[in-house]
Amino acid sequence: MNREVFARHPRREDAETLAKDVYDAVHATLDDEDGADDGGAVQGLARERVRRACAAFVSVGLLEHEDAKRGDDAMSVNSGIDITAILMSHEVSLVEFLDGLPEFLNASARSLAVRVKSGSSTVAEIERVLRVREIRSAFAFNKVIAKKFYDFLALHFDVESAIGKATARLGWSLYLCAKCESLPVFPDLYSCFHLLIAVEAFLLTNVPQRALRTTLKNMVSMTAKDEETKLPDPLRSLSAASKTKLETVVKMADAVVKIVCDTFPGAQQDKTKHRDDVAPSDLCVEGVFGSDFGDATTDAMSARYRAIAGKAFGRLL
């Protein structure tokens, strides 16, 4: 067991002991069922890393659940450990972890039945306590959103350039921040998609022209025009193209602008100051995309996400 992962846990000894106990129980159960290991040394080592990661996750989650039942919310929320830390510590990907978790929980059910009392299935109760279903859904939704965001970037920006990469990093960090601050911990895909459209519109409205593949006036995706200036309106255009509700996207856009203005001290919402290829919009923000736009700018948004993600997700990050 990688004990370093529990270094900052308030109940470190309890977490280490529970993780070892559940791991040993699972190891004995699965070894008895499988017999000799014929998967090879590499597969065997990978399987052991997954099992140890599962043991750490289960122990932390169950201790948090016990703390919460006693009313000790401070202890459970500030455990100092999350899924990301567990996976990195054990060198396991989230896909490997989620693939191995069902077998692990089934094998550990008997040893955990005393700690997790259920009127029906012990495994089902463990999954409820650990919020496994929500984690799987969030992972699936993130894959969908990430793919759509990548396709958007590839269509509108030079993603291989330095400024294109900075735009991608800023946009994704902004999406994650807005998701944490404006949506439930486990939002539905509908809400995530509307938020993504708002972030994409913000980027098209504000990122320097040199980052774009072509001016917005030449983009076939920019179908909506401002009635007065006849310039492209990214928010309405993307909303129409994706068949989303404009009023919902507008609300998401307000949240996006607020986060940007809160993150960058010099940022100011000013629709009168816009590029010559984009319509005046409440999405127009000055003081972010200057001539020095790059990693330093994106780092500020990434830092904001790291600061708020732990509070929003706790051990579920």
mmCIF file of C-alpha atoms in Angstrom, residues 65-260:
data_model
loop_
_atom_site.group_PDB
_atom_site.id
_atom_site.type_symbol
_atom_site.label_atom_id
_atom_site.label_comp_id
_atom_site.label_asym_id
_atom_site.label_seq_id
_atom_site.Cartn_x
_atom_site.Cartn_y
_atom_site.Cartn_z
ATOM 1 C CA HIS A 65 -19.132 8.673 5.301
ATOM 2 C CA GLU A 66 -18.643 7.691 8.943
ATOM 3 C CA ASP A 67 -17.468 11.213 9.846
ATOM 4 C CA ALA A 68 -20.491 12.732 8.131
ATOM 5 C CA LYS A 69 -22.870 10.390 9.992
ATOM 6 C CA ARG A 70 -21.345 11.580 13.265
ATOM 7 C CA GLY A 71 -21.824 15.172 12.155
ATOM 8 C CA ASP A 72 -18.096 15.795 11.769
ATOM 9 C CA ASP A 73 -18.345 17.510 8.372
ATOM 10 C CA ALA A 74 -15.057 19.373 8.812
ATOM 11 C CA MET A 75 -13.189 16.087 9.152
ATOM 12 C CA SER A 76 -14.784 14.554 6.056
ATOM 13 C CA VAL A 77 -14.529 17.611 3.794
ATOM 14 C CA ASN A 78 -10.926 18.425 4.698
ATOM 15 C CA SER A 79 -9.540 14.922 4.329
ATOM 16 C CA GLY A 80 -6.730 16.195 2.119
ATOM 17 C CA ILE A 81 -7.046 13.361 -0.381
ATOM 18 C CA ASP A 82 -8.988 12.883 -3.601
ATOM 19 C CA ILE A 83 -9.295 10.557 -6.567
ATOM 20 C CA THR A 84 -6.684 12.477 -8.552
ATOM 21 C CA ALA A 85 -4.114 12.122 -5.767
ATOM 22 C CA ILE A 86 -4.896 8.426 -5.396
ATOM 23 C CA LEU A 87 -4.570 7.695 -9.101
ATOM 24 C CA MET A 88 -1.346 9.677 -9.465
ATOM 25 C CA SER A 89 0.150 8.040 -6.390
ATOM 26 C CA HIS A 90 -0.568 4.553 -7.713
ATOM 27 C CA GLU A 91 0.175 5.393 -11.377
ATOM 28 C CA VAL A 92 -3.299 4.326 -12.462
ATOM 29 C CA SER A 93 -5.545 5.987 -15.044
ATOM 30 C CA LEU A 94 -9.183 6.788 -14.323
ATOM 31 C CA VAL A 95 -10.247 4.302 -17.009
ATOM 32 C CA GLU A 96 -8.231 1.512 -15.368
ATOM 33 C CA PHE A 97 -9.618 2.485 -11.971
ATOM 34 C CA LEU A 98 -13.260 2.487 -13.088
ATOM 35 C CA ASP A 99 -12.769 -0.792 -14.971
ATOM 36 C CA GLY A 100 -11.285 -2.499 -11.923
ATOM 37 C CA LEU A 101 -13.593 -1.056 -9.284
ATOM 38 C CA PRO A 102 -16.639 -3.376 -9.776
ATOM 39 C CA GLU A 103 -14.564 -6.533 -9.273
ATOM 40 C CA PHE A 104 -12.880 -4.956 -6.269
ATOM 41 C CA LEU A 105 -16.173 -3.961 -4.629
ATOM 42 C CA ASN A 106 -17.715 -7.389 -5.207
ATOM 43 C CA ALA A 107 -14.681 -9.048 -3.648
ATOM 44 C CA SER A 108 -14.657 -6.653 -0.680
ATOM 45 C CA ALA A 109 -18.401 -6.800 0.051
ATOM 46 C CA ARG A 110 -18.178 -9.503 2.702
ATOM 47 C CA SER A 111 -15.391 -7.777 4.645
ATOM 48 C CA LEU A 112 -17.176 -4.404 4.497
ATOM 49 C CA ALA A 113 -20.675 -5.640 5.297
ATOM 50 C CA VAL A 114 -20.226 -4.743 8.968
ATOM 51 C CA ARG A 115 -19.122 -1.174 8.213
ATOM 52 C CA VAL A 116 -21.743 -0.544 5.533
ATOM 53 C CA LYS A 117 -25.083 -1.879 6.685
ATOM 54 C CA SER A 118 -27.684 -2.260 3.981
ATOM 55 C CA GLY A 119 -31.103 -3.771 3.733
ATOM 56 C CA SER A 120 -30.320 -5.136 0.291
ATOM 57 C CA SER A 121 -26.968 -5.311 -1.501
ATOM 58 C CA THR A 122 -23.748 -4.391 0.287
ATOM 59 C CA VAL A 123 -22.123 -3.548 -3.037
ATOM 60 C CA ALA A 124 -25.006 -1.266 -3.999
ATOM 61 C CA GLU A 125 -24.743 0.540 -0.663
ATOM 62 C CA ILE A 126 -20.968 0.964 -1.012
ATOM 63 C CA GLU A 127 -21.449 2.382 -4.500
ATOM 64 C CA ARG A 128 -24.073 4.786 -3.167
ATOM 65 C CA VAL A 129 -21.839 5.939 -0.330
ATOM 66 C CA LEU A 130 -18.837 6.384 -2.624
ATOM 67 C CA ARG A 131 -21.014 7.954 -5.356
ATOM 68 C CA VAL A 132 -19.610 5.609 -7.967
ATOM 69 C CA ARG A 133 -22.535 6.075 -10.361
ATOM 70 C CA GLU A 134 -22.095 9.849 -10.315
ATOM 71 C CA ILE A 135 -18.351 9.538 -10.895
ATOM 72 C CA ARG A 136 -18.928 7.300 -13.906
ATOM 73 C CA SER A 137 -21.506 9.702 -15.336
ATOM 74 C CA ALA A 138 -19.232 12.699 -14.787
ATOM 75 C CA PHE A 139 -16.390 10.910 -16.558
ATOM 76 C CA ALA A 140 -18.635 10.027 -19.500
ATOM 77 C CA PHE A 141 -19.971 13.583 -19.728
ATOM 78 C CA ASN A 142 -16.459 15.049 -19.576
ATOM 79 C CA LYS A 143 -15.405 12.840 -22.479
ATOM 80 C CA VAL A 144 -18.337 14.091 -24.565
ATOM 81 C CA ILE A 145 -17.713 17.747 -23.688
ATOM 82 C CA ALA A 146 -13.958 17.477 -24.217
ATOM 83 C CA LYS A 147 -14.475 15.955 -27.675
ATOM 84 C CA LYS A 148 -16.894 18.731 -28.661
ATOM 85 C CA PHE A 149 -14.497 21.378 -27.364
ATOM 86 C CA TYR A 150 -11.600 19.838 -29.289
ATOM 87 C CA ASP A 151 -13.656 19.811 -32.491
ATOM 88 C CA PHE A 152 -14.584 23.453 -31.913
ATOM 89 C CA LEU A 153 -10.950 24.453 -31.405
ATOM 90 C CA ALA A 154 -9.751 22.546 -34.471
ATOM 91 C CA LEU A 155 -12.385 24.264 -36.619
ATOM 92 C CA HIS A 156 -11.860 27.845 -35.464
ATOM 93 C CA PHE A 157 -8.281 28.119 -34.154
ATOM 94 C CA ASP A 158 -4.735 27.224 -35.139
ATOM 95 C CA VAL A 159 -4.391 24.625 -32.380
ATOM 96 C CA GLU A 160 -0.745 23.886 -33.199
ATOM 97 C CA SER A 161 0.420 27.459 -32.595
ATOM 98 C CA ALA A 162 1.490 28.780 -29.206
ATOM 99 C CA ILE A 163 -1.488 31.123 -29.015
ATOM 100 C CA GLY A 164 -3.826 28.332 -30.117
ATOM 101 C CA LYS A 165 -2.586 26.088 -27.313
ATOM 102 C CA ALA A 166 -2.933 28.927 -24.816
ATOM 103 C CA THR A 167 -6.496 29.499 -26.013
ATOM 104 C CA ALA A 168 -7.309 25.815 -25.539
ATOM 105 C CA ARG A 169 -5.879 25.773 -22.008
ATOM 106 C CA LEU A 170 -7.666 28.952 -21.003
ATOM 107 C CA GLY A 171 -10.981 27.811 -22.457
ATOM 108 C CA TRP A 172 -10.921 24.415 -20.775
ATOM 109 C CA SER A 173 -9.862 25.867 -17.401
ATOM 110 C CA LEU A 174 -12.595 28.487 -17.725
ATOM 111 C CA TYR A 175 -15.163 25.798 -18.468
ATOM 112 C CA LEU A 176 -14.059 23.787 -15.428
ATOM 113 C CA CYS A 177 -14.150 26.853 -13.178
ATOM 114 C CA ALA A 178 -17.635 27.802 -14.342
ATOM 115 C CA LYS A 179 -18.777 24.227 -13.929
ATOM 116 C CA CYS A 180 -17.557 24.200 -10.309
ATOM 117 C CA GLU A 181 -18.937 27.619 -9.430
ATOM 118 C CA SER A 182 -22.190 27.719 -11.380
ATOM 119 C CA LEU A 183 -23.458 24.134 -11.629
ATOM 120 C CA PRO A 184 -24.125 21.295 -9.155
ATOM 121 C CA VAL A 185 -21.255 18.971 -8.245
ATOM 122 C CA PHE A 186 -22.583 16.425 -10.741
ATOM 123 C CA PRO A 187 -24.441 18.424 -13.410
ATOM 124 C CA ASP A 188 -26.449 16.878 -16.223
ATOM 125 C CA LEU A 189 -25.063 16.786 -19.753
ATOM 126 C CA TYR A 190 -27.626 19.340 -20.917
ATOM 127 C CA SER A 191 -26.269 21.979 -18.531
ATOM 128 C CA CYS A 192 -22.659 21.120 -19.347
ATOM 129 C CA PHE A 193 -23.304 21.542 -23.062
ATOM 130 C CA HIS A 194 -24.945 24.948 -22.611
ATOM 131 C CA LEU A 195 -22.001 26.067 -20.485
ATOM 132 C CA LEU A 196 -19.552 24.897 -23.139
ATOM 133 C CA ILE A 197 -21.343 26.969 -25.795
ATOM 134 C CA ALA A 198 -21.003 30.050 -23.569
ATOM 135 C CA VAL A 199 -17.260 29.430 -23.124
ATOM 136 C CA GLU A 200 -16.771 28.897 -26.851
ATOM 137 C CA ALA A 201 -18.628 32.124 -27.631
ATOM 138 C CA PHE A 202 -16.482 33.972 -25.114
ATOM 139 C CA LEU A 203 -13.315 32.763 -26.826
ATOM 140 C CA LEU A 204 -14.525 33.702 -30.320
ATOM 141 C CA THR A 205 -15.542 37.134 -29.056
ATOM 142 C CA ASN A 206 -12.317 37.989 -27.246
ATOM 143 C CA VAL A 207 -9.308 35.986 -28.411
ATOM 144 C CA PRO A 208 -6.950 37.999 -30.698
ATOM 145 C CA GLN A 209 -7.616 37.640 -34.410
ATOM 146 C CA ARG A 210 -4.180 36.134 -34.966
ATOM 147 C CA ALA A 211 -5.337 33.038 -33.084
ATOM 148 C CA LEU A 212 -8.261 32.433 -35.454
ATOM 149 C CA ARG A 213 -8.030 30.423 -38.658
ATOM 150 C CA THR A 214 -9.946 33.183 -40.414
ATOM 151 C CA THR A 215 -11.905 36.284 -39.498
ATOM 152 C CA LEU A 216 -15.355 35.703 -38.035
ATOM 153 C CA LYS A 217 -16.840 37.451 -41.073
ATOM 154 C CA ASN A 218 -15.621 34.552 -43.212
ATOM 155 C CA MET A 219 -16.767 31.743 -40.905
ATOM 156 C CA VAL A 220 -19.781 29.879 -42.213
ATOM 157 C CA SER A 221 -20.688 28.964 -38.645
ATOM 158 C CA MET A 222 -21.369 32.628 -37.819
ATOM 159 C CA THR A 223 -24.938 32.756 -39.120
ATOM 160 C CA ALA A 224 -26.377 35.267 -36.628
ATOM 161 C CA LYS A 225 -25.600 38.937 -37.161
ATOM 162 C CA ASP A 226 -26.052 42.010 -35.011
ATOM 163 C CA GLU A 227 -28.981 44.018 -36.413
ATOM 164 C CA GLU A 228 -27.218 47.360 -36.124
ATOM 165 C CA THR A 229 -23.600 46.607 -37.068
ATOM 166 C CA LYS A 230 -24.277 43.502 -39.213
ATOM 167 C CA LEU A 231 -21.265 41.897 -37.533
ATOM 168 C CA PRO A 232 -21.227 38.215 -36.487
ATOM 169 C CA ASP A 233 -22.699 37.341 -33.094
ATOM 170 C CA PRO A 234 -20.834 34.241 -31.808
ATOM 171 C CA LEU A 235 -23.177 33.540 -28.912
ATOM 172 C CA ARG A 236 -26.361 33.468 -30.980
ATOM 173 C CA SER A 237 -24.622 31.724 -33.867
ATOM 174 C CA LEU A 238 -23.242 28.865 -31.774
ATOM 175 C CA SER A 239 -26.492 28.538 -29.837
ATOM 176 C CA ALA A 240 -28.509 28.259 -33.049
ATOM 177 C CA ALA A 241 -26.062 25.803 -34.621
ATOM 178 C CA SER A 242 -26.111 23.546 -31.555
ATOM 179 C CA LYS A 243 -29.878 23.877 -31.066
ATOM 180 C CA THR A 244 -29.485 25.041 -27.476
ATOM 181 C CA LYS A 245 -31.765 27.423 -25.592
ATOM 182 C CA LEU A 246 -30.422 30.922 -26.066
ATOM 183 C CA GLU A 247 -31.732 32.199 -22.723
ATOM 184 C CA THR A 248 -29.927 29.374 -20.913
ATOM 185 C CA VAL A 249 -26.700 30.005 -22.793
ATOM 186 C CA VAL A 250 -26.955 33.735 -21.964
ATOM 187 C CA LYS A 251 -27.186 32.912 -18.247
ATOM 188 C CA MET A 252 -24.141 30.685 -18.579
ATOM 189 C CA ALA A 253 -22.334 33.471 -20.434
ATOM 190 C CA ASP A 254 -22.986 35.859 -17.547
ATOM 191 C CA ALA A 255 -21.365 33.368 -15.177
ATOM 192 C CA VAL A 256 -18.388 32.974 -17.517
ATOM 193 C CA VAL A 257 -17.794 36.745 -17.706
ATOM 194 C CA LYS A 258 -18.038 37.061 -13.933
ATOM 195 C CA ILE A 259 -15.378 34.407 -13.429
ATOM 196 C CA VAL A 260 -13.060 36.077 -15.943
#
